[in-house]
């Protein structure tokens, strides 16, 4: 049977810097049959981008991969409805938990549930989706763990910082920082004059250099090298 046609995955981040270890660990968890993997970490650390990249990476393992953005949902009681609404179900009347179980029993499915942190009471509803067949696997992104006993948490940490100025250009944290600054100031380049400042800023951002574009403005001392 051909896999059902669902909504295409949203475009990923394009380039994912320095997340090889995260990708490999979560892929291993899925390969070994983990039912629920939570990518846990603070906002802006890279959870959504990692989940999207992962979805593309493992897509061939599944008949269907569904990305569901839960950020706008306010009621934990609506989580299963939100998931069912995204799946290419042949019928959509009735209990959403039953509809999802029926779908996933027939089609090996990976659900990516993005932004779960404000819906933690809905973890109990996710548990209702688990069946003996093991044909459903779920990856959740959240600032907090869901607290289910068979959940595998994968903490998403800061990008690695450079060992010293000589290694700055090859450090993922610095590379991301430079890309974010260049998005605001295209003439910016990493050079001998500004590398120590860049490293210091990456340290202050705890390697979460995504914030360079969103949490602060490029400081005046970041002049072109
Ligand atoms: N390692 C990385 N490589 C490439 N882009 C990154 C990386 N880390 C963060 N970003 C970018 O930073 C922003 C925040 O990442 P995001 O995945 O949305 O964080 P979160 O979901 O944890 O809030 C996104 O624009 C993302 O593309
Ligand atoms: Mg996110």
mmCIF file of C-alpha atoms and ligand atoms in Angstrom:
data_model
loop_
_atom_site.group_PDB
_atom_site.id
_atom_site.type_symbol
_atom_site.label_atom_id
_atom_site.label_comp_id
_atom_site.label_asym_id
_atom_site.label_seq_id
_atom_site.Cartn_x
_atom_site.Cartn_y
_atom_site.Cartn_z
ATOM 1 C CA UNK A 1 0.000 0.000 0.000
ATOM 2 C CA UNK A 2 1.329 3.456 -0.845
ATOM 3 C CA UNK A 3 1.910 5.764 2.115
ATOM 4 C CA UNK A 4 -0.939 8.228 2.520
ATOM 5 C CA UNK A 5 -0.374 11.750 1.348
ATOM 6 C CA UNK A 6 -0.270 14.226 4.213
ATOM 7 C CA UNK A 7 0.733 17.835 4.510
ATOM 8 C CA UNK A 8 4.397 18.242 3.515
ATOM 9 C CA UNK A 9 6.847 18.849 6.308
ATOM 10 C CA UNK A 10 7.590 22.517 6.883
ATOM 11 C CA UNK A 11 10.901 23.639 5.434
ATOM 12 C CA UNK A 12 13.743 22.845 7.816
ATOM 13 C CA UNK A 13 16.457 25.231 8.901
ATOM 14 C CA UNK A 14 18.516 24.466 5.781
ATOM 15 C CA UNK A 15 21.815 24.264 7.559
ATOM 16 C CA UNK A 16 21.975 22.742 11.019
ATOM 17 C CA UNK A 17 25.209 23.636 12.743
ATOM 18 C CA UNK A 18 26.874 21.424 15.321
ATOM 19 C CA UNK A 19 23.980 19.112 16.072
ATOM 20 C CA UNK A 20 25.450 15.843 14.770
ATOM 21 C CA UNK A 21 25.524 14.272 18.239
ATOM 22 C CA UNK A 22 21.888 15.226 18.951
ATOM 23 C CA UNK A 23 20.727 13.892 15.584
ATOM 24 C CA UNK A 24 22.599 10.657 15.993
ATOM 25 C CA UNK A 25 21.343 10.038 19.562
ATOM 26 C CA UNK A 26 17.691 10.746 18.757
ATOM 27 C CA UNK A 27 17.857 8.682 15.568
ATOM 28 C CA UNK A 28 19.276 5.810 17.646
ATOM 29 C CA UNK A 29 16.433 6.179 20.149
ATOM 30 C CA UNK A 30 13.898 5.941 17.327
ATOM 31 C CA UNK A 31 15.697 2.996 15.741
ATOM 32 C CA UNK A 32 15.598 1.110 19.013
ATOM 33 C CA UNK A 33 11.833 1.587 19.138
ATOM 34 C CA UNK A 34 11.458 4.346 21.767
ATOM 35 C CA UNK A 35 7.868 5.382 21.813
ATOM 36 C CA UNK A 36 8.265 8.959 23.018
ATOM 37 C CA UNK A 37 11.341 11.175 22.775
ATOM 38 C CA UNK A 38 11.261 14.666 24.251
ATOM 39 C CA UNK A 39 13.713 17.239 22.914
ATOM 40 C CA UNK A 40 13.897 19.390 26.024
ATOM 41 C CA UNK A 41 15.571 22.774 26.285
ATOM 42 C CA UNK A 42 15.030 26.516 26.655
ATOM 43 C CA UNK A 43 13.477 28.689 23.975
ATOM 44 C CA UNK A 44 15.750 29.487 21.038
ATOM 45 C CA UNK A 45 18.175 26.630 21.771
ATOM 46 C CA UNK A 46 17.345 24.815 18.515
ATOM 47 C CA UNK A 47 14.598 22.299 19.358
ATOM 48 C CA UNK A 48 12.259 22.999 16.444
ATOM 49 C CA UNK A 49 15.042 23.165 13.871
ATOM 50 C CA UNK A 50 16.459 19.922 15.220
ATOM 51 C CA UNK A 51 13.048 18.222 15.107
ATOM 52 C CA UNK A 52 12.493 19.326 11.504
ATOM 53 C CA UNK A 53 15.909 18.142 10.451
ATOM 54 C CA UNK A 54 15.326 14.860 12.260
ATOM 55 C CA UNK A 55 11.973 14.419 10.516
ATOM 56 C CA UNK A 56 13.671 14.710 7.134
ATOM 57 C CA UNK A 57 16.537 12.498 8.257
ATOM 58 C CA UNK A 58 14.324 9.555 9.347
ATOM 59 C CA UNK A 59 11.409 10.044 6.952
ATOM 60 C CA UNK A 60 12.199 6.881 4.984
ATOM 61 C CA UNK A 61 11.587 4.739 8.101
ATOM 62 C CA UNK A 62 7.916 5.695 8.200
ATOM 63 C CA UNK A 63 4.780 5.505 6.097
ATOM 64 C CA UNK A 64 3.816 8.922 7.393
ATOM 65 C CA UNK A 65 5.608 11.723 9.246
ATOM 66 C CA UNK A 66 3.421 14.474 10.661
ATOM 67 C CA UNK A 67 4.640 17.766 12.093
ATOM 68 C CA UNK A 68 2.098 19.461 14.399
ATOM 69 C CA UNK A 69 2.807 22.951 15.734
ATOM 70 C CA UNK A 70 0.987 23.277 19.064
ATOM 71 C CA UNK A 71 2.163 26.784 19.915
ATOM 72 C CA UNK A 72 -1.230 28.425 19.294
ATOM 73 C CA UNK A 73 -3.254 25.801 21.161
ATOM 74 C CA UNK A 74 -4.379 26.838 24.637
ATOM 75 C CA UNK A 75 -6.468 23.899 25.860
ATOM 76 C CA UNK A 76 -4.641 20.643 26.736
ATOM 77 C CA UNK A 77 -7.953 18.879 26.138
ATOM 78 C CA UNK A 78 -7.678 19.801 22.452
ATOM 79 C CA UNK A 79 -4.283 18.227 21.758
ATOM 80 C CA UNK A 80 -5.617 14.978 20.299
ATOM 81 C CA UNK A 81 -8.101 16.915 18.172
ATOM 82 C CA UNK A 82 -5.247 19.078 16.878
ATOM 83 C CA UNK A 83 -3.232 15.977 15.950
ATOM 84 C CA UNK A 84 -6.186 14.224 14.315
ATOM 85 C CA UNK A 85 -6.965 17.369 12.314
ATOM 86 C CA UNK A 86 -3.515 17.228 10.722
ATOM 87 C CA UNK A 87 -3.443 13.527 9.867
ATOM 88 C CA UNK A 88 -4.772 12.331 6.506
ATOM 89 C CA UNK A 89 -7.606 10.333 8.104
ATOM 90 C CA UNK A 90 -10.235 8.647 5.953
ATOM 91 C CA UNK A 91 -12.893 9.463 8.602
ATOM 92 C CA UNK A 92 -12.793 12.352 11.015
ATOM 93 C CA UNK A 93 -15.909 11.807 13.090
ATOM 94 C CA UNK A 94 -15.616 10.479 16.627
ATOM 95 C CA UNK A 95 -13.084 10.131 19.393
ATOM 96 C CA UNK A 96 -9.768 11.613 18.146
ATOM 97 C CA UNK A 97 -7.726 9.147 20.210
ATOM 98 C CA UNK A 98 -9.448 6.199 18.530
ATOM 99 C CA UNK A 99 -9.071 7.751 15.070
ATOM 100 C CA UNK A 100 -5.348 8.336 15.614
ATOM 101 C CA UNK A 101 -4.844 4.787 16.960
ATOM 102 C CA UNK A 102 -6.651 3.313 13.960
ATOM 103 C CA UNK A 103 -4.532 5.358 11.547
ATOM 104 C CA UNK A 104 -1.246 4.581 13.224
ATOM 105 C CA UNK A 105 -2.070 0.862 13.512
ATOM 106 C CA UNK A 106 -2.184 0.728 9.709
ATOM 107 C CA UNK A 107 0.593 3.181 8.884
ATOM 108 C CA UNK A 108 3.915 3.386 10.668
ATOM 109 C CA UNK A 109 3.833 6.980 11.857
ATOM 110 C CA UNK A 110 6.176 9.530 13.369
ATOM 111 C CA UNK A 111 4.450 12.448 15.061
ATOM 112 C CA UNK A 112 6.518 15.556 15.730
ATOM 113 C CA UNK A 113 4.696 17.655 18.325
ATOM 114 C CA UNK A 114 6.304 21.080 18.479
ATOM 115 C CA UNK A 115 5.930 23.362 21.540
ATOM 116 C CA UNK A 116 4.353 21.169 24.192
ATOM 117 C CA UNK A 117 5.488 23.070 27.304
ATOM 118 C CA UNK A 118 2.230 24.948 27.915
ATOM 119 C CA UNK A 119 0.134 21.799 27.415
ATOM 120 C CA UNK A 120 1.818 19.415 29.868
ATOM 121 C CA UNK A 121 -1.472 18.050 31.310
ATOM 122 C CA UNK A 122 -2.125 16.663 27.800
ATOM 123 C CA UNK A 123 0.713 14.151 28.324
ATOM 124 C CA UNK A 124 -1.898 11.765 29.721
ATOM 125 C CA UNK A 125 -3.816 11.970 26.441
ATOM 126 C CA UNK A 126 -0.646 11.143 24.502
ATOM 127 C CA UNK A 127 -0.276 8.042 26.647
ATOM 128 C CA UNK A 128 -3.682 6.910 25.321
ATOM 129 C CA UNK A 129 -2.188 6.744 21.823
ATOM 130 C CA UNK A 130 0.289 4.022 22.706
ATOM 131 C CA UNK A 131 -0.630 0.577 21.443
ATOM 132 C CA UNK A 132 1.093 -2.798 21.568
ATOM 133 C CA UNK A 133 1.925 -2.708 17.860
ATOM 134 C CA UNK A 134 4.556 -0.003 18.307
ATOM 135 C CA UNK A 135 3.743 1.550 14.944
ATOM 136 C CA UNK A 136 3.534 5.062 16.395
ATOM 137 C CA UNK A 137 6.526 7.021 17.618
ATOM 138 C CA UNK A 138 6.395 10.572 18.921
ATOM 139 C CA UNK A 139 9.037 13.281 19.140
ATOM 140 C CA UNK A 140 8.004 16.234 21.297
ATOM 141 C CA UNK A 141 9.778 19.567 21.630
ATOM 142 C CA UNK A 142 9.226 21.192 24.991
ATOM 143 C CA UNK A 143 10.872 23.419 27.564
ATOM 144 C CA UNK A 144 9.902 20.845 30.215
ATOM 145 C CA UNK A 145 9.675 17.063 30.262
ATOM 146 C CA UNK A 146 6.223 15.521 29.984
ATOM 147 C CA UNK A 147 6.733 13.280 33.010
ATOM 148 C CA UNK A 148 5.569 10.029 31.401
ATOM 149 C CA UNK A 149 7.403 6.971 32.695
ATOM 150 C CA UNK A 150 8.344 5.638 29.236
ATOM 151 C CA UNK A 151 9.465 9.022 27.940
ATOM 152 C CA UNK A 152 13.078 9.370 26.753
ATOM 153 C CA UNK A 153 14.347 12.848 27.357
ATOM 154 C CA UNK A 154 17.021 14.301 25.133
ATOM 155 C CA UNK A 155 18.308 17.578 26.596
ATOM 156 C CA UNK A 156 19.160 20.036 23.817
ATOM 157 C CA UNK A 157 22.139 21.966 25.127
ATOM 158 C CA UNK A 158 24.090 24.982 23.962
ATOM 159 C CA UNK A 159 26.306 24.678 20.905
ATOM 160 C CA UNK A 160 29.934 23.871 21.672
ATOM 161 C CA UNK A 161 32.101 26.905 22.302
ATOM 162 C CA UNK A 162 35.572 27.200 20.746
ATOM 163 C CA UNK A 163 38.586 26.006 22.724
ATOM 164 C CA UNK A 164 40.365 29.254 21.888
ATOM 165 C CA UNK A 165 40.620 31.989 19.274
ATOM 166 C CA UNK A 166 42.495 29.726 16.845
ATOM 167 C CA UNK A 167 39.523 27.358 16.663
ATOM 168 C CA UNK A 168 36.841 30.045 16.596
ATOM 169 C CA UNK A 169 36.010 29.850 12.899
ATOM 170 C CA UNK A 170 35.256 26.126 13.073
ATOM 171 C CA UNK A 171 33.085 26.371 16.176
ATOM 172 C CA UNK A 172 29.347 25.894 15.502
ATOM 173 C CA UNK A 173 28.447 28.527 18.126
ATOM 174 C CA UNK A 174 30.665 31.110 16.443
ATOM 175 C CA UNK A 175 29.487 30.138 12.947
ATOM 176 C CA UNK A 176 25.860 30.567 13.978
ATOM 177 C CA UNK A 177 26.634 33.876 15.677
ATOM 178 C CA UNK A 178 28.387 35.175 12.555
ATOM 179 C CA UNK A 179 25.451 34.120 10.337
ATOM 180 C CA UNK A 180 22.973 35.870 12.618
ATOM 181 C CA UNK A 181 25.021 39.084 12.743
ATOM 182 C CA UNK A 182 25.511 39.001 8.960
ATOM 183 C CA UNK A 183 21.738 38.773 8.565
ATOM 184 C CA UNK A 184 21.586 42.173 10.252
ATOM 185 C CA UNK A 185 24.899 43.581 8.991
ATOM 186 C CA UNK A 186 26.029 41.823 5.780
ATOM 187 C CA UNK A 187 29.495 43.402 5.839
ATOM 188 C CA UNK A 188 30.368 41.756 9.141
ATOM 189 C CA UNK A 189 33.233 39.241 9.051
ATOM 190 C CA UNK A 190 35.036 37.293 11.703
ATOM 191 C CA UNK A 191 38.634 38.462 11.965
ATOM 192 C CA UNK A 192 41.553 38.730 14.336
ATOM 193 C CA UNK A 193 40.250 42.043 15.693
ATOM 194 C CA UNK A 194 36.812 40.875 16.744
ATOM 195 C CA UNK A 195 37.216 37.134 17.460
ATOM 196 C CA UNK A 196 37.762 37.532 21.241
ATOM 197 C CA UNK A 197 34.630 39.710 21.477
ATOM 198 C CA UNK A 198 32.643 37.196 19.427
ATOM 199 C CA UNK A 199 33.775 34.325 21.645
ATOM 200 C CA UNK A 200 32.857 36.326 24.744
ATOM 201 C CA UNK A 201 29.397 37.052 23.340
ATOM 202 C CA UNK A 202 28.915 33.381 22.469
ATOM 203 C CA UNK A 203 29.848 32.543 26.057
ATOM 204 C CA UNK A 204 27.349 35.086 27.368
ATOM 205 C CA UNK A 205 24.729 33.563 25.091
ATOM 206 C CA UNK A 206 25.789 30.130 26.395
ATOM 207 C CA UNK A 207 26.396 28.953 22.837
ATOM 208 C CA UNK A 208 22.762 29.705 22.024
ATOM 209 C CA UNK A 209 23.898 32.092 19.357
ATOM 210 C CA UNK A 210 20.443 32.014 17.780
ATOM 211 C CA UNK A 211 19.811 34.905 20.151
ATOM 212 C CA UNK A 212 22.216 37.068 18.213
ATOM 213 C CA UNK A 213 19.408 37.833 15.837
ATOM 214 C CA UNK A 214 16.570 37.942 18.280
ATOM 215 C CA UNK A 215 17.653 38.683 21.822
ATOM 216 C CA UNK A 216 20.205 41.408 21.327
ATOM 217 C CA UNK A 217 21.478 43.864 18.760
ATOM 218 C CA UNK A 218 25.006 43.527 17.381
ATOM 219 C CA UNK A 219 27.161 45.549 19.745
ATOM 220 C CA UNK A 220 29.054 48.531 18.416
ATOM 221 C CA UNK A 221 32.422 46.812 18.851
ATOM 222 C CA UNK A 222 31.461 44.204 16.247
ATOM 223 C CA UNK A 223 32.766 46.318 13.431
ATOM 224 C CA UNK A 224 33.853 44.643 10.209
ATOM 225 C CA UNK A 225 37.342 43.100 10.565
HETATM 226 N N1 LIG B 1 22.619 24.828 15.383
HETATM 227 C C1 LIG B 1 21.915 25.652 14.594
HETATM 228 N N2 LIG B 1 22.115 25.669 13.264
HETATM 229 C C2 LIG B 1 21.391 26.471 12.473
HETATM 230 N N3 LIG B 1 20.415 27.303 12.918
HETATM 231 C C3 LIG B 1 20.189 27.342 14.226
HETATM 232 C C4 LIG B 1 20.912 26.525 15.124
HETATM 233 N N4 LIG B 1 20.462 26.776 16.387
HETATM 234 C C5 LIG B 1 19.489 27.682 16.255
HETATM 235 N N5 LIG B 1 19.322 28.028 14.971
HETATM 236 C C6 LIG B 1 18.372 29.006 14.468
HETATM 237 O O1 LIG B 1 17.987 29.746 15.615
HETATM 238 C C7 LIG B 1 16.589 29.946 15.651
HETATM 239 C C8 LIG B 1 15.993 29.321 16.889
HETATM 240 O O2 LIG B 1 15.967 27.913 16.766
HETATM 241 P P1 LIG B 1 14.660 27.081 17.098
HETATM 242 O O3 LIG B 1 14.870 25.702 16.564
HETATM 243 O O4 LIG B 1 13.442 27.806 16.623
HETATM 244 O O5 LIG B 1 14.691 27.077 18.692
HETATM 245 P P2 LIG B 1 13.618 26.507 19.726
HETATM 246 O O6 LIG B 1 12.647 25.649 18.983
HETATM 247 O O7 LIG B 1 14.427 25.739 20.738
HETATM 248 O O8 LIG B 1 12.958 27.721 20.339
HETATM 249 C C9 LIG B 1 16.048 29.366 14.358
HETATM 250 O O9 LIG B 1 15.963 30.400 13.404
HETATM 251 C C10 LIG B 1 17.111 28.350 13.955
HETATM 252 O O10 LIG B 1 17.115 28.150 12.560
HETATM 253 MG MG1 LIG B 2 10.605 25.935 18.797
#
